[in-house]
XYZ file of N, CA and C in Angstrom:
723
model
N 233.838 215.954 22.288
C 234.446 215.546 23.548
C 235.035 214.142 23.450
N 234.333 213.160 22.549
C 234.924 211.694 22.649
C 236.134 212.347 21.671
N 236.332 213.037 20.714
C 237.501 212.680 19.913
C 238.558 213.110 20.894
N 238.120 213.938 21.810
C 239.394 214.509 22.516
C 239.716 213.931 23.578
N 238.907 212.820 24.298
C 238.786 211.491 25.179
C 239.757 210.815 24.761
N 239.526 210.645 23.143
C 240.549 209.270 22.908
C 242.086 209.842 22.352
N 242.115 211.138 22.024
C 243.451 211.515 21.777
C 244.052 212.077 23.209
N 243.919 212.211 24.205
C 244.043 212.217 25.828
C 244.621 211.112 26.097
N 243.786 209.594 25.660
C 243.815 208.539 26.326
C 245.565 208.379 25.644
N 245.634 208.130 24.235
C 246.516 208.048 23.626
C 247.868 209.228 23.611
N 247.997 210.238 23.988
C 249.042 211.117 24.802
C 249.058 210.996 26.262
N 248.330 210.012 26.802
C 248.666 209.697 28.291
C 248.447 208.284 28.498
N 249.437 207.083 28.203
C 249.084 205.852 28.597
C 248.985 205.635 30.083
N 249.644 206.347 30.821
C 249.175 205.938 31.770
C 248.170 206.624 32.309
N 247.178 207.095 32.261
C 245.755 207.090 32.574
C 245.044 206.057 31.890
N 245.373 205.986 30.735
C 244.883 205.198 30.198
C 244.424 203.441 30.868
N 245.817 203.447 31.299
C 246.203 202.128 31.928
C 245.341 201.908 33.384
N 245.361 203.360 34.057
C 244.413 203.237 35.078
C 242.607 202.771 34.575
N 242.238 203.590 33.708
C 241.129 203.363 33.478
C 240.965 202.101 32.927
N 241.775 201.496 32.104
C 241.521 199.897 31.751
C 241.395 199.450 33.085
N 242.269 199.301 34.318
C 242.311 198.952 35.534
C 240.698 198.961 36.014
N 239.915 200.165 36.214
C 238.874 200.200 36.557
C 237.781 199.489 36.019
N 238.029 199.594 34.887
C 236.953 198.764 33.923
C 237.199 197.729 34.110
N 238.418 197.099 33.912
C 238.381 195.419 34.221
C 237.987 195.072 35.845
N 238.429 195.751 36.714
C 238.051 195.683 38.217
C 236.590 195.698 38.226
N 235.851 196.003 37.669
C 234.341 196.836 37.547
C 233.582 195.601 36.619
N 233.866 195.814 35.618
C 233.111 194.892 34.878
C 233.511 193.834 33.776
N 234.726 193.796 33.912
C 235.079 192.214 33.909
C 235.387 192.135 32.112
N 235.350 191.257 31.956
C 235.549 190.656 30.395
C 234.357 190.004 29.706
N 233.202 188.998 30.660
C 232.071 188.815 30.064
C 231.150 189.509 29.430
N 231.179 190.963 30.012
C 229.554 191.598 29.689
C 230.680 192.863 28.990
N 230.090 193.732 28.232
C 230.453 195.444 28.222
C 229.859 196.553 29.206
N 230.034 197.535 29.641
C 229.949 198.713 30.750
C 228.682 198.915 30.375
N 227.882 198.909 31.453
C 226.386 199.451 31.924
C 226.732 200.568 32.486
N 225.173 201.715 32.499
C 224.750 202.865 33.374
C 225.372 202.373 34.713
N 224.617 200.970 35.340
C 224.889 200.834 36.554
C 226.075 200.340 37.218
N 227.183 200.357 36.162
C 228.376 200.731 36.835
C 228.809 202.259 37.329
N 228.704 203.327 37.040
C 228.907 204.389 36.808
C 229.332 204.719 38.345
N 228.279 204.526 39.310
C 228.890 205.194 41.022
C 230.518 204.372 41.333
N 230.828 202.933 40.190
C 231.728 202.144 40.694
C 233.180 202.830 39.964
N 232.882 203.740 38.843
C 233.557 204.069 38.397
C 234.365 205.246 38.506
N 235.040 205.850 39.216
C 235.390 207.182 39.480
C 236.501 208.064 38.648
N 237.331 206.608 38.535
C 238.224 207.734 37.389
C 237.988 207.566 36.086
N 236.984 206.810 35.503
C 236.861 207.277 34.081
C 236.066 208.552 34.146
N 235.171 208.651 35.292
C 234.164 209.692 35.432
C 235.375 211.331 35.660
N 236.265 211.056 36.111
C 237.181 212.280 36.230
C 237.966 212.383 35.218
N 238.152 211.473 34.161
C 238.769 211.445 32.949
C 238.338 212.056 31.957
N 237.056 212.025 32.208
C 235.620 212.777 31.290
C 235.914 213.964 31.718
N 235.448 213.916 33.151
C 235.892 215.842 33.321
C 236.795 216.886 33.057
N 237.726 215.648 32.988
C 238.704 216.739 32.868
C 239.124 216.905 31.029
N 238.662 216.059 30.539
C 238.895 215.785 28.885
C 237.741 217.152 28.679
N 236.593 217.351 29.221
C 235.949 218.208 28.681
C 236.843 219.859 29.163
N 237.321 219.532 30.416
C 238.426 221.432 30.757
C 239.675 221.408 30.186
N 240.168 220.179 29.444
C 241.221 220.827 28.711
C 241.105 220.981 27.409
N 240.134 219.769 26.730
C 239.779 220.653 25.485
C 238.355 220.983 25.730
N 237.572 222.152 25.775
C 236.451 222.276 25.155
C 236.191 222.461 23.980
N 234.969 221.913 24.019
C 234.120 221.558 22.023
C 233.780 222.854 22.158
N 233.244 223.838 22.762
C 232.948 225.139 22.381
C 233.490 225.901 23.373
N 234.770 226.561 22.824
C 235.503 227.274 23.881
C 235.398 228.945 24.284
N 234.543 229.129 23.622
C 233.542 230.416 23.782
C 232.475 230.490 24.137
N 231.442 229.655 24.173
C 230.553 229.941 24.497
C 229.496 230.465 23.272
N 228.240 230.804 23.835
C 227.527 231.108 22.604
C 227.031 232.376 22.443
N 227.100 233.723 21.977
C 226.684 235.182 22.452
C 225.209 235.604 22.755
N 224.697 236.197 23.812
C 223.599 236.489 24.285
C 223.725 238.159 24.235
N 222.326 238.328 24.079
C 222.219 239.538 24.414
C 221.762 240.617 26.023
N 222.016 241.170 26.442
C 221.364 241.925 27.787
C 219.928 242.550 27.127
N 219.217 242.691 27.895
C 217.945 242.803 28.093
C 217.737 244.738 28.268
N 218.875 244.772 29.406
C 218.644 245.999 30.160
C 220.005 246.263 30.640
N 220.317 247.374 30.994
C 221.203 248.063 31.232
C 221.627 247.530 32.579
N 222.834 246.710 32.914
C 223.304 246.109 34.431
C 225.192 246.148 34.618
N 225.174 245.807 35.406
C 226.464 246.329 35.808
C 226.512 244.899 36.633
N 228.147 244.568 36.271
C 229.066 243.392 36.580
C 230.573 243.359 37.540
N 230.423 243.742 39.086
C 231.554 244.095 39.854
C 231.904 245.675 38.989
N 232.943 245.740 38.505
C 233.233 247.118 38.353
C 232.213 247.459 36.841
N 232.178 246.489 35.920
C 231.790 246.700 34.389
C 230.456 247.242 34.101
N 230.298 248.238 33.360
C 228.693 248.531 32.753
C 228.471 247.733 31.927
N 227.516 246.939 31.241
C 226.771 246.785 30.603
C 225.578 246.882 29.809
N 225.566 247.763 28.949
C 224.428 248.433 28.727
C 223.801 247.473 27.764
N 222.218 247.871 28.132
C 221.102 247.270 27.243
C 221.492 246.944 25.229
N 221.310 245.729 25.423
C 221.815 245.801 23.627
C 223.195 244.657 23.403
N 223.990 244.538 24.443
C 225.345 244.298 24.652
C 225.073 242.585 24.477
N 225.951 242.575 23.571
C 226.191 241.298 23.175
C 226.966 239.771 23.978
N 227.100 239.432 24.930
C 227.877 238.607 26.096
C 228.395 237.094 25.665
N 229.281 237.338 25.993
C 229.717 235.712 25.761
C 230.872 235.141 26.853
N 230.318 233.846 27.391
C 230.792 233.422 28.118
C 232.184 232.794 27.931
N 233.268 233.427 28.392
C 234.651 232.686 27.922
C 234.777 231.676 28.916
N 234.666 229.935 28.439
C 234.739 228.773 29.007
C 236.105 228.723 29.065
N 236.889 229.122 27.871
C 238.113 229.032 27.856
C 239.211 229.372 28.891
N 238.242 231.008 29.017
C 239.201 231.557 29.941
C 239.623 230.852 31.529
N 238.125 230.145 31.663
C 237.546 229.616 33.280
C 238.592 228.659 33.051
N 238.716 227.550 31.887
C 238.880 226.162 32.144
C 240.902 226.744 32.177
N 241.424 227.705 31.813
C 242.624 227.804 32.241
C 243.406 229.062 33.259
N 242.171 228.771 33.942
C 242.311 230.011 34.697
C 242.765 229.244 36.174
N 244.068 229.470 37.169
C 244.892 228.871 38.144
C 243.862 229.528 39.457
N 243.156 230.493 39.491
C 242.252 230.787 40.642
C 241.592 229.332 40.705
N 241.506 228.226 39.197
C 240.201 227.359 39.593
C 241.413 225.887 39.396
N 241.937 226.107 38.585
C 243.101 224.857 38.436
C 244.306 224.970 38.906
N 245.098 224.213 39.490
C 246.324 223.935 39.602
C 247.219 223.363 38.385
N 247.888 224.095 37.840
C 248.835 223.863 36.438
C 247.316 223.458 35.210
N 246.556 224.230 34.582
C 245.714 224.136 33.910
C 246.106 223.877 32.899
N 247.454 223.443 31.942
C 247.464 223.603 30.934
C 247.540 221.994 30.983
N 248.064 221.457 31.716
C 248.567 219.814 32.138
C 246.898 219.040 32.159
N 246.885 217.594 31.513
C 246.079 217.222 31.469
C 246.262 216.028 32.693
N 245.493 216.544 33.858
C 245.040 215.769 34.775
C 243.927 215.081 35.868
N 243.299 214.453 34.915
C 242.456 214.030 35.980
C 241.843 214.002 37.432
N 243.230 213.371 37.982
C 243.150 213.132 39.408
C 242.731 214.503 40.374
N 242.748 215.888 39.234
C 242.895 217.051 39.967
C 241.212 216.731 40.705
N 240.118 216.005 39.954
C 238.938 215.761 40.459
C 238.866 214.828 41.727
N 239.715 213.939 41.774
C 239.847 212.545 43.008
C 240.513 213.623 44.149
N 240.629 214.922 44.317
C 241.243 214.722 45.633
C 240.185 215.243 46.507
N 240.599 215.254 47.606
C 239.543 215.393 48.949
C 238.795 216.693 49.045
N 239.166 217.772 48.237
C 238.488 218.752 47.686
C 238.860 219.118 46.123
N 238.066 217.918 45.566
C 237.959 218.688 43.833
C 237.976 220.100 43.611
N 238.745 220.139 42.047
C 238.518 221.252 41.413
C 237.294 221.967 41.043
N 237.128 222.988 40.383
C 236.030 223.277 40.156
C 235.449 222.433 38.655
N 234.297 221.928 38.994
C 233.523 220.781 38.074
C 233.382 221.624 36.681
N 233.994 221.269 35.441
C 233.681 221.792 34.039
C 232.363 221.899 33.504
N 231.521 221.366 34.214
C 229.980 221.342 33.222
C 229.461 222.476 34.140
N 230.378 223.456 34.924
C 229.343 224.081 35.857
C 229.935 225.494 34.255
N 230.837 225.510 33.283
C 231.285 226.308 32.457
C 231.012 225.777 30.957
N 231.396 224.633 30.612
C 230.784 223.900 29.351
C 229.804 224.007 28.783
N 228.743 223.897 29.219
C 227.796 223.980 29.082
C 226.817 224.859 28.361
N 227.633 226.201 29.128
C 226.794 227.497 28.996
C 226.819 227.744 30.360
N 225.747 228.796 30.620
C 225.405 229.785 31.604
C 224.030 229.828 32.129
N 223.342 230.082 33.529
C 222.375 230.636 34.025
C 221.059 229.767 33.198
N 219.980 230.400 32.431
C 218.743 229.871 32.254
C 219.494 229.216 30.851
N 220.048 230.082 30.249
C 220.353 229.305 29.171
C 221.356 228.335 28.374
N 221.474 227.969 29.874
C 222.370 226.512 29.721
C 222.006 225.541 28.681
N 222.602 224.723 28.078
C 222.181 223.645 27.017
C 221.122 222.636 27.887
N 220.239 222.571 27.524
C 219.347 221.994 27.858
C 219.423 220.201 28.346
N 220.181 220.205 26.888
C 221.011 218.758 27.081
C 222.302 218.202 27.755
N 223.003 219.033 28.806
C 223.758 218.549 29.326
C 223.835 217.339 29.990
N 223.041 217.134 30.703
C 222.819 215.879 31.648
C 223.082 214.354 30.295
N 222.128 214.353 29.351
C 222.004 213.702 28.276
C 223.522 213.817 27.372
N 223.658 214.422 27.106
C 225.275 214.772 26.483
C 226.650 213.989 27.273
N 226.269 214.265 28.575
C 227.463 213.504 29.624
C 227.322 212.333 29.766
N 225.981 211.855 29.937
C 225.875 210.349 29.688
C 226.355 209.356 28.770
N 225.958 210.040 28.055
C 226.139 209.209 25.949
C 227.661 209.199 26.360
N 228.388 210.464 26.396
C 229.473 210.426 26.359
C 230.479 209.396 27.423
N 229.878 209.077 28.666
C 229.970 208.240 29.940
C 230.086 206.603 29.117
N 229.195 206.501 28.355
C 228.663 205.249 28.322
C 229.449 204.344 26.973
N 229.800 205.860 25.789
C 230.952 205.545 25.017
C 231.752 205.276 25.311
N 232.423 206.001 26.090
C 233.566 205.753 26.650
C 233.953 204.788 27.456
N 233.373 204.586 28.161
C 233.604 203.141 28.932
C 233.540 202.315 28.146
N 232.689 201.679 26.742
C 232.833 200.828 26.257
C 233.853 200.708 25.438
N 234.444 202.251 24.426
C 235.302 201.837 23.938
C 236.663 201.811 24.784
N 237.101 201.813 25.856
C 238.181 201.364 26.429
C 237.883 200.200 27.472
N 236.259 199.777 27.302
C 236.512 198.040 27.745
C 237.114 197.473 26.527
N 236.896 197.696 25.518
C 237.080 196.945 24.311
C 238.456 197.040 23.619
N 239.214 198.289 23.837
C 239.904 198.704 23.100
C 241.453 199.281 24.132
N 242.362 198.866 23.509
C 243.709 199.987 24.242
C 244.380 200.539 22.764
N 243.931 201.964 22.903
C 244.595 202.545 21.936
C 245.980 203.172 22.149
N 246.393 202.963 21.091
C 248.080 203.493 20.419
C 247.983 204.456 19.241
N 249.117 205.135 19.405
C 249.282 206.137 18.363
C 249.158 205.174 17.264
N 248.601 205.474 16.099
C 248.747 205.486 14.428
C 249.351 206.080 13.942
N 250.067 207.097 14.222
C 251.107 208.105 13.222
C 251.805 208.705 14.417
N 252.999 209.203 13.848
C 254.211 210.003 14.587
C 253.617 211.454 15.063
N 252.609 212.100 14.102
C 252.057 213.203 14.577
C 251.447 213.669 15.117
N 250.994 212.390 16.135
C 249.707 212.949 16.996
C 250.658 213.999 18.444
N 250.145 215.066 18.317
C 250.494 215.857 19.725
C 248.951 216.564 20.318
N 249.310 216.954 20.976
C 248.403 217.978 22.263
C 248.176 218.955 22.009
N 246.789 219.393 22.214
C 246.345 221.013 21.424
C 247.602 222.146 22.052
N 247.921 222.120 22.966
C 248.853 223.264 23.310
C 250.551 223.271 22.380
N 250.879 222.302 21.886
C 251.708 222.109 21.052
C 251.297 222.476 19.782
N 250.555 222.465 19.179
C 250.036 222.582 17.180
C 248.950 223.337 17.544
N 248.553 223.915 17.634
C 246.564 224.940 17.946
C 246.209 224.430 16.072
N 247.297 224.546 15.143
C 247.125 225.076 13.807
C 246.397 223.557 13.321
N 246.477 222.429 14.351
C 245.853 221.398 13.741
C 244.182 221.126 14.445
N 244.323 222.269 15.003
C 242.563 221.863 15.542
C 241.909 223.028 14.682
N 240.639 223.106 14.690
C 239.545 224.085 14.212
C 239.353 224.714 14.909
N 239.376 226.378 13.961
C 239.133 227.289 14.681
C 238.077 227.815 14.510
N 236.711 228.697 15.315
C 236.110 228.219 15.270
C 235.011 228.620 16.497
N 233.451 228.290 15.976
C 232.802 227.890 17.581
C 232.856 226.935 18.294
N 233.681 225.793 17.317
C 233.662 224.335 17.795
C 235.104 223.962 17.459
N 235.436 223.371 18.770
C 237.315 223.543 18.576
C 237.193 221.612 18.351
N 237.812 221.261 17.947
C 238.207 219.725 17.499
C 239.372 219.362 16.553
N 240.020 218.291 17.124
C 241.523 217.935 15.682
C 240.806 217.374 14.768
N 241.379 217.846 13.732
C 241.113 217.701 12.654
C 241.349 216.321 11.902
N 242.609 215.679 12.567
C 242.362 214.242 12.170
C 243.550 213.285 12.862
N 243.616 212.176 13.098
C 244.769 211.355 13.663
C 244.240 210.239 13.521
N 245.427 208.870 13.903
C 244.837 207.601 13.727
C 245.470 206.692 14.532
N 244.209 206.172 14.836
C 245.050 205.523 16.371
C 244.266 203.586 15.919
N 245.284 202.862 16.700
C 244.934 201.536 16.801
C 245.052 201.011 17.559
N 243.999 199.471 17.604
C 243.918 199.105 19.528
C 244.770 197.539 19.463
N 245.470 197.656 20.435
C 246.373 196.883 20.652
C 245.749 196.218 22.228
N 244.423 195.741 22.075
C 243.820 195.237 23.538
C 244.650 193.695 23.452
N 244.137 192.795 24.836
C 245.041 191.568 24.764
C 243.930 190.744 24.367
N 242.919 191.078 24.386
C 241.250 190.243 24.612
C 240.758 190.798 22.760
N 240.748 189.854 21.809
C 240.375 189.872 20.634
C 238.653 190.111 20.923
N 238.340 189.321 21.571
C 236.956 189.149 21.697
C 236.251 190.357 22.044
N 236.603 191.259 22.830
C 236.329 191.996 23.681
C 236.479 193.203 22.753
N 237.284 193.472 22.065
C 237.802 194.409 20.592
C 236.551 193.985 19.360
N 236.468 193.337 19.600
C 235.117 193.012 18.478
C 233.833 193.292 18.859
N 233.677 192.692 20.636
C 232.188 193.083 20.782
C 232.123 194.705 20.774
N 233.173 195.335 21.369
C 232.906 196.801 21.068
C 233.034 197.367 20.036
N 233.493 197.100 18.856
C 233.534 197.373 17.788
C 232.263 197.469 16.605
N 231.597 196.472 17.312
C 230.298 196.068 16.273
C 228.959 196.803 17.123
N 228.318 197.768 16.404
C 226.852 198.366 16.670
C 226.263 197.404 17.910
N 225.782 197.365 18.913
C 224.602 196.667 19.211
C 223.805 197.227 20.168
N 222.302 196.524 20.160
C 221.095 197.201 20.465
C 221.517 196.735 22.164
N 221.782 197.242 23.100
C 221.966 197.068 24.435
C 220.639 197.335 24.724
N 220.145 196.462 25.964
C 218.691 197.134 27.049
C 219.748 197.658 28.031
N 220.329 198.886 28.166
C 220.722 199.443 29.158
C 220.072 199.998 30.211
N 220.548 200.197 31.282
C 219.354 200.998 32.490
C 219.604 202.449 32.612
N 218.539 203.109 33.424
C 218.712 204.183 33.057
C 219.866 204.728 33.741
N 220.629 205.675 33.775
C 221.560 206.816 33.958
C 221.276 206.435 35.572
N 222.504 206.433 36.490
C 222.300 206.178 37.945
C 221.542 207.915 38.341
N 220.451 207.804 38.995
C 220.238 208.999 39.689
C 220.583 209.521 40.933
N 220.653 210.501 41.292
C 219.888 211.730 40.933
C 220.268 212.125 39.629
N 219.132 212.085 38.683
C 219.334 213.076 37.404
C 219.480 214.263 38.125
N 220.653 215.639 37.315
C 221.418 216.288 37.826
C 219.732 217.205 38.042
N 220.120 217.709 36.402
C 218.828 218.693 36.260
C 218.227 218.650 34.757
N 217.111 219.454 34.725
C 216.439 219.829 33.711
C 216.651 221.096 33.187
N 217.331 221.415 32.526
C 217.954 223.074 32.159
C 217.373 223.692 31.012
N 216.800 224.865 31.254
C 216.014 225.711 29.995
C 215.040 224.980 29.155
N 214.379 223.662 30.123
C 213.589 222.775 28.748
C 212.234 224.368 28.536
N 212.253 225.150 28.782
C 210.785 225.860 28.038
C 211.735 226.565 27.180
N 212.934 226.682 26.905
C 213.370 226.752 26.058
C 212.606 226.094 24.132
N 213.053 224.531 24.879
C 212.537 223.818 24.176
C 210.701 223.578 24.000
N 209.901 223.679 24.912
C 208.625 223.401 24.783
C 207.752 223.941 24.478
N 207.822 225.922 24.449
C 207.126 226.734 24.459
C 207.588 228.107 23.999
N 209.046 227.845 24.043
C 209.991 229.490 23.320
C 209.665 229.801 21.956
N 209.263 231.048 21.547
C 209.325 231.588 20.418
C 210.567 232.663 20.297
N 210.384 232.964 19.048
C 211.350 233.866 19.014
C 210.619 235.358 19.288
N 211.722 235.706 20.357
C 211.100 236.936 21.212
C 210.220 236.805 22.830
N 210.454 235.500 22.985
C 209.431 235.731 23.982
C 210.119 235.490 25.319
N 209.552 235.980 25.833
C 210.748 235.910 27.526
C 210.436 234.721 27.915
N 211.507 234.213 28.851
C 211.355 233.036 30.034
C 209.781 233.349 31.043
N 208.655 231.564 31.023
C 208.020 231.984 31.664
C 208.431 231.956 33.209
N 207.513 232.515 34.196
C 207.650 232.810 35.684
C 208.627 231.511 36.102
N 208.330 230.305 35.826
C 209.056 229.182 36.762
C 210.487 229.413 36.338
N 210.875 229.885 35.111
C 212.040 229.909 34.292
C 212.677 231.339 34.965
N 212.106 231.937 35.392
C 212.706 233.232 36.217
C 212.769 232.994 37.496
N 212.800 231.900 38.107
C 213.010 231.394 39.312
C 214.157 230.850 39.587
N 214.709 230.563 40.466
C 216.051 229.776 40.889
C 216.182 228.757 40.224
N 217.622 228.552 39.467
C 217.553 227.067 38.583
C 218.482 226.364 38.935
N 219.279 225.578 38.496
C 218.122 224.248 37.712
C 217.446 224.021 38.097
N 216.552 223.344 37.449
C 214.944 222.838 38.059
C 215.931 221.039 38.489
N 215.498 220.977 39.678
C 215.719 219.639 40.091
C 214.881 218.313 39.708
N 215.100 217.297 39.063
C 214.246 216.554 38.831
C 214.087 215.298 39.939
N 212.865 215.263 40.244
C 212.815 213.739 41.218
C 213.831 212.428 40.966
């Protein structure tokens, strides 16, 4: 998702230009981007969203099996049947986007957002990635720093947009370009360096409400073969305090 953040940022300067806007409005030139900017931040936060519905890192989904024999609006499904969730199809599908192929943000800033990508990204039902909440963050927290630090520019003549070349991304369970090179042309040297160089931040935690906790008995107690226990067959996400 960050590689496709920053080749977004760099086929659209002007978003780009907005989000420098925010960041400098937000948090300035002394310090780099904290968790607890995040409620102040809205369009890098819709920049994210929408970087994850036009490219997804896994644009299929992952295949599950049915349990038992069920039926889907008109479709049978019989016991055995292999399922896979097409993210792809959702994230360019005009019932949920307006011009889906166009990379736009703002489609999240208006007075009734689009439909939110991590409700499809993710996965599905109990067995959603467990780590979503954690995944969006990291990714939140990169990102803001490398475009406090950084204004990137093309590096080569060839950078284009997955809908132009498909033949330069991976094909695949995991869609990503394969390579480009970009350089930052910020006005603040200083500011290009502190983000540039590793450092141990005491950051705070993630602004809450943490969203949810998704399929962790996945993680704590799943074997192979063994069903979801009772709480896990209950209405999900599990909400966390």
């Amino acid at each position: 998702s960050l590689h496709s953040l920053l080749l977004a940022m760099v086929l659209h300067p002007s978003f780009q230009e907005k989000v420098h806007a925010e960041i400098d409005d937000v948090v300035g030139s002394r310090r780099p981007p904290a968790f607890d900017d995040q409620p102040r931040m809205p369009y890098l936060h819709a920049v994210i969203l929408e970087t994850m519905r036009w490219n997804p890192v896994v644009p299929m989904g992952l295949p599950h099996t049915s349990l038992k024999d069920d039926v889907f609006d008109e479709y049978f499904i019989p016991k055995g049947t292999a399922v896979i969730g097409n993210g792809w199809g959702i994230s360019r599908n005009t019932k949920y986007y307006e011009e889906p192929s166009k990379f736009d943000p703002e489609r999240f800033l208006k007075q009734t957002p689009e439909l939110d990508p991590r409700e499809f990204v993710f996965g599905f039902g109990r067995r959603i990635c467990p780590g979503s909440e954690l995944g969006f963050q990291a990714i939140w927290i990169t990102a803001a720093s490398i475009l406090w630090g950084f204004k990137l520019e093309r590096g080569s003549d060839d950078i284009v947009a997955p809908e132009q070349d498909s033949e330069r991304f991976s094909l695949g369970s995991v869609r990503y370009e394969r390579s480009y090179k970009l350089y930052n042309e910020h006005n603040s040297l200083r500011r290009a360096k502190c983000a540039g160089v590793l450092q141990v931040q005491n950051y705070s935690k993630a602004p809450k409400p943490w969203r949810y906790v998704r399929s962790l008995w996945m993680i704590v107690v799943a074997k192979p073969g063994m069903r979801p226990p009772g709480i896990a067959t209950n209405r999900w996400p599990i909400p966390l305090a």
